[in-house]
């Protein structure tokens, strides 16, 4: 029998202030990774997808816009308390239009790399 593991806020330490996007890995198993991601105010992340992984997120604090779809023309707004699911291979980026930090807890479920950077979404139908 395995023990219950707790990761406290204090044990995470502070965010990495040297970057606009900070990811702190909380747990990792063979087919799942849990991270806390922080996106500084006014930042737009690079375009990326998560390969074969399903992505489940819970917005802890702040407001952001997730852009995706053909030519990045689709978007959803994410606020504290919201949950989000992103299917495998969905190319997207996060835009934080506010001055406040956006914080999300993310579970990557499946195999392969948790993030794959790409040049951007296709301009045609995806």
PDB file of C-alpha atoms in Angstrom:
ATOM      1  CA  UNK A   1       0.000   0.000   0.000  1.00  0.00           C
ATOM      2  CA  UNK A   2       1.321   3.411  -0.925  1.00  0.00           C
ATOM      3  CA  UNK A   3       1.218   6.412   1.367  1.00  0.00           C
ATOM      4  CA  UNK A   4      -0.875   9.481   0.666  1.00  0.00           C
ATOM      5  CA  UNK A   5       1.311  12.309  -0.628  1.00  0.00           C
ATOM      6  CA  UNK A   6       0.632  15.952   0.107  1.00  0.00           C
ATOM      7  CA  UNK A   7       2.395  18.844  -1.595  1.00  0.00           C
ATOM      8  CA  UNK A   8       1.804  22.025   0.364  1.00  0.00           C
ATOM      9  CA  UNK A   9       1.779  25.522  -1.029  1.00  0.00           C
ATOM     10  CA  UNK A  10       4.813  26.321   1.121  1.00  0.00           C
ATOM     11  CA  UNK A  11       6.777  23.405  -0.325  1.00  0.00           C
ATOM     12  CA  UNK A  12       6.230  24.674  -3.870  1.00  0.00           C
ATOM     13  CA  UNK A  13       8.148  27.851  -3.208  1.00  0.00           C
ATOM     14  CA  UNK A  14       7.479  30.998  -5.159  1.00  0.00           C
ATOM     15  CA  UNK A  15       7.002  31.322  -8.900  1.00  0.00           C
ATOM     16  CA  UNK A  16      10.009  31.701 -11.148  1.00  0.00           C
ATOM     17  CA  UNK A  17      10.149  35.481 -11.546  1.00  0.00           C
ATOM     18  CA  UNK A  18      12.749  35.223 -14.309  1.00  0.00           C
ATOM     19  CA  UNK A  19      10.157  34.039 -16.840  1.00  0.00           C
ATOM     20  CA  UNK A  20       6.709  35.178 -17.921  1.00  0.00           C
ATOM     21  CA  UNK A  21       5.377  31.589 -17.740  1.00  0.00           C
ATOM     22  CA  UNK A  22       6.281  29.435 -14.755  1.00  0.00           C
ATOM     23  CA  UNK A  23       5.428  25.720 -14.468  1.00  0.00           C
ATOM     24  CA  UNK A  24       5.915  23.804 -11.244  1.00  0.00           C
ATOM     25  CA  UNK A  25       5.566  20.035 -11.468  1.00  0.00           C
ATOM     26  CA  UNK A  26       3.560  18.655  -8.558  1.00  0.00           C
ATOM     27  CA  UNK A  27       3.169  14.941  -9.359  1.00  0.00           C
ATOM     28  CA  UNK A  28       4.221  12.629 -12.169  1.00  0.00           C
ATOM     29  CA  UNK A  29       3.324   8.996 -12.883  1.00  0.00           C
ATOM     30  CA  UNK A  30       3.731   6.864 -15.978  1.00  0.00           C
ATOM     31  CA  UNK A  31       0.612   8.310 -17.637  1.00  0.00           C
ATOM     32  CA  UNK A  32      -0.132  11.567 -15.806  1.00  0.00           C
ATOM     33  CA  UNK A  33       1.592  14.816 -14.914  1.00  0.00           C
ATOM     34  CA  UNK A  34       0.114  17.485 -12.622  1.00  0.00           C
ATOM     35  CA  UNK A  35       1.554  21.002 -12.742  1.00  0.00           C
ATOM     36  CA  UNK A  36       0.772  24.467 -11.511  1.00  0.00           C
ATOM     37  CA  UNK A  37       1.233  27.018 -14.272  1.00  0.00           C
ATOM     38  CA  UNK A  38       1.467  30.771 -13.800  1.00  0.00           C
ATOM     39  CA  UNK A  39       1.233  33.288 -16.640  1.00  0.00           C
ATOM     40  CA  UNK A  40       2.263  36.846 -15.826  1.00  0.00           C
ATOM     41  CA  UNK A  41      -0.017  39.763 -16.640  1.00  0.00           C
ATOM     42  CA  UNK A  42       0.142  41.000 -20.225  1.00  0.00           C
ATOM     43  CA  UNK A  43       1.779  37.802 -21.517  1.00  0.00           C
ATOM     44  CA  UNK A  44       0.845  35.683 -24.535  1.00  0.00           C
ATOM     45  CA  UNK A  45       2.328  32.175 -24.538  1.00  0.00           C
ATOM     46  CA  UNK A  46       3.694  30.492 -27.634  1.00  0.00           C
ATOM     47  CA  UNK A  47       1.529  28.230 -29.774  1.00  0.00           C
ATOM     48  CA  UNK A  48       1.671  24.635 -28.566  1.00  0.00           C
ATOM     49  CA  UNK A  49      -0.194  21.350 -28.211  1.00  0.00           C
ATOM     50  CA  UNK A  50       0.111  18.395 -25.865  1.00  0.00           C
ATOM     51  CA  UNK A  51       0.536  15.546 -28.307  1.00  0.00           C
ATOM     52  CA  UNK A  52      -1.510  12.497 -27.326  1.00  0.00           C
ATOM     53  CA  UNK A  53      -2.281  13.828 -23.842  1.00  0.00           C
ATOM     54  CA  UNK A  54      -5.703  14.942 -22.622  1.00  0.00           C
ATOM     55  CA  UNK A  55      -5.480  18.189 -20.637  1.00  0.00           C
ATOM     56  CA  UNK A  56      -7.728  18.969 -17.677  1.00  0.00           C
ATOM     57  CA  UNK A  57      -7.381  22.300 -15.912  1.00  0.00           C
ATOM     58  CA  UNK A  58      -8.775  24.237 -12.972  1.00  0.00           C
ATOM     59  CA  UNK A  59      -8.269  28.011 -12.903  1.00  0.00           C
ATOM     60  CA  UNK A  60      -7.047  28.967  -9.436  1.00  0.00           C
ATOM     61  CA  UNK A  61      -6.753  32.732  -9.940  1.00  0.00           C
ATOM     62  CA  UNK A  62      -6.989  35.410 -12.588  1.00  0.00           C
ATOM     63  CA  UNK A  63      -8.440  35.739 -16.079  1.00  0.00           C
ATOM     64  CA  UNK A  64      -7.079  34.560 -19.428  1.00  0.00           C
ATOM     65  CA  UNK A  65      -8.156  33.813 -22.979  1.00  0.00           C
ATOM     66  CA  UNK A  66      -7.338  30.493 -24.651  1.00  0.00           C
ATOM     67  CA  UNK A  67      -7.034  30.921 -28.422  1.00  0.00           C
ATOM     68  CA  UNK A  68      -7.303  27.884 -30.732  1.00  0.00           C
ATOM     69  CA  UNK A  69      -8.928  26.619 -33.929  1.00  0.00           C
ATOM     70  CA  UNK A  70      -8.306  27.474 -37.571  1.00  0.00           C
ATOM     71  CA  UNK A  71      -5.879  30.416 -37.703  1.00  0.00           C
ATOM     72  CA  UNK A  72      -6.413  30.831 -33.934  1.00  0.00           C
ATOM     73  CA  UNK A  73      -9.778  32.516 -34.507  1.00  0.00           C
ATOM     74  CA  UNK A  74     -11.644  30.544 -31.809  1.00  0.00           C
ATOM     75  CA  UNK A  75     -11.314  31.451 -28.148  1.00  0.00           C
ATOM     76  CA  UNK A  76     -12.687  30.808 -24.680  1.00  0.00           C
ATOM     77  CA  UNK A  77     -12.361  33.001 -21.606  1.00  0.00           C
ATOM     78  CA  UNK A  78     -11.161  31.416 -18.387  1.00  0.00           C
ATOM     79  CA  UNK A  79     -11.741  32.862 -14.923  1.00  0.00           C
ATOM     80  CA  UNK A  80     -10.965  31.725 -11.379  1.00  0.00           C
ATOM     81  CA  UNK A  81     -13.131  28.725 -10.517  1.00  0.00           C
ATOM     82  CA  UNK A  82     -13.507  27.542 -14.130  1.00  0.00           C
ATOM     83  CA  UNK A  83     -12.582  24.055 -15.337  1.00  0.00           C
ATOM     84  CA  UNK A  84     -11.302  23.419 -18.860  1.00  0.00           C
ATOM     85  CA  UNK A  85     -10.681  20.332 -21.006  1.00  0.00           C
ATOM     86  CA  UNK A  86      -8.409  20.406 -24.058  1.00  0.00           C
ATOM     87  CA  UNK A  87      -8.380  17.364 -26.397  1.00  0.00           C
ATOM     88  CA  UNK A  88      -5.092  15.864 -27.625  1.00  0.00           C
ATOM     89  CA  UNK A  89      -3.296  17.692 -30.475  1.00  0.00           C
ATOM     90  CA  UNK A  90      -5.301  20.926 -30.021  1.00  0.00           C
ATOM     91  CA  UNK A  91      -3.016  23.788 -31.025  1.00  0.00           C
ATOM     92  CA  UNK A  92      -3.527  26.788 -28.783  1.00  0.00           C
ATOM     93  CA  UNK A  93      -1.991  29.630 -26.800  1.00  0.00           C
ATOM     94  CA  UNK A  94      -2.931  31.510 -23.645  1.00  0.00           C
ATOM     95  CA  UNK A  95      -3.346  35.276 -23.561  1.00  0.00           C
ATOM     96  CA  UNK A  96      -3.399  37.056 -20.201  1.00  0.00           C
ATOM     97  CA  UNK A  97      -4.878  40.472 -21.054  1.00  0.00           C
ATOM     98  CA  UNK A  98      -4.797  41.686 -17.443  1.00  0.00           C
ATOM     99  CA  UNK A  99      -2.043  42.996 -15.193  1.00  0.00           C
ATOM    100  CA  UNK A 100      -2.668  40.196 -12.685  1.00  0.00           C
ATOM    101  CA  UNK A 101      -1.038  36.764 -12.725  1.00  0.00           C
ATOM    102  CA  UNK A 102      -3.153  33.859 -14.065  1.00  0.00           C
ATOM    103  CA  UNK A 103      -2.757  30.555 -12.188  1.00  0.00           C
ATOM    104  CA  UNK A 104      -4.054  27.172 -13.349  1.00  0.00           C
ATOM    105  CA  UNK A 105      -3.649  23.620 -12.021  1.00  0.00           C
ATOM    106  CA  UNK A 106      -3.268  21.251 -14.977  1.00  0.00           C
ATOM    107  CA  UNK A 107      -3.411  17.467 -15.311  1.00  0.00           C
ATOM    108  CA  UNK A 108      -1.865  15.973 -18.456  1.00  0.00           C
ATOM    109  CA  UNK A 109      -3.220  12.443 -18.936  1.00  0.00           C
ATOM    110  CA  UNK A 110      -1.766  10.028 -21.482  1.00  0.00           C
ATOM    111  CA  UNK A 111       1.693   9.414 -22.860  1.00  0.00           C
ATOM    112  CA  UNK A 112       4.259  11.463 -24.685  1.00  0.00           C
ATOM    113  CA  UNK A 113       5.614  14.946 -24.103  1.00  0.00           C
ATOM    114  CA  UNK A 114       3.434  17.282 -22.035  1.00  0.00           C
ATOM    115  CA  UNK A 115       4.068  20.196 -24.416  1.00  0.00           C
ATOM    116  CA  UNK A 116       5.088  20.551 -28.064  1.00  0.00           C
ATOM    117  CA  UNK A 117       5.865  24.044 -29.388  1.00  0.00           C
ATOM    118  CA  UNK A 118       4.605  24.831 -32.896  1.00  0.00           C
ATOM    119  CA  UNK A 119       4.670  27.840 -35.204  1.00  0.00           C
ATOM    120  CA  UNK A 120       0.931  28.403 -34.970  1.00  0.00           C
ATOM    121  CA  UNK A 121      -2.403  26.941 -35.973  1.00  0.00           C
ATOM    122  CA  UNK A 122      -3.141  26.091 -39.588  1.00  0.00           C
ATOM    123  CA  UNK A 123      -5.001  28.723 -41.515  1.00  0.00           C
ATOM    124  CA  UNK A 124      -7.393  26.165 -43.013  1.00  0.00           C
ATOM    125  CA  UNK A 125      -9.926  23.906 -41.388  1.00  0.00           C
ATOM    126  CA  UNK A 126      -8.392  21.814 -38.591  1.00  0.00           C
TER     127      UNK A 126
END
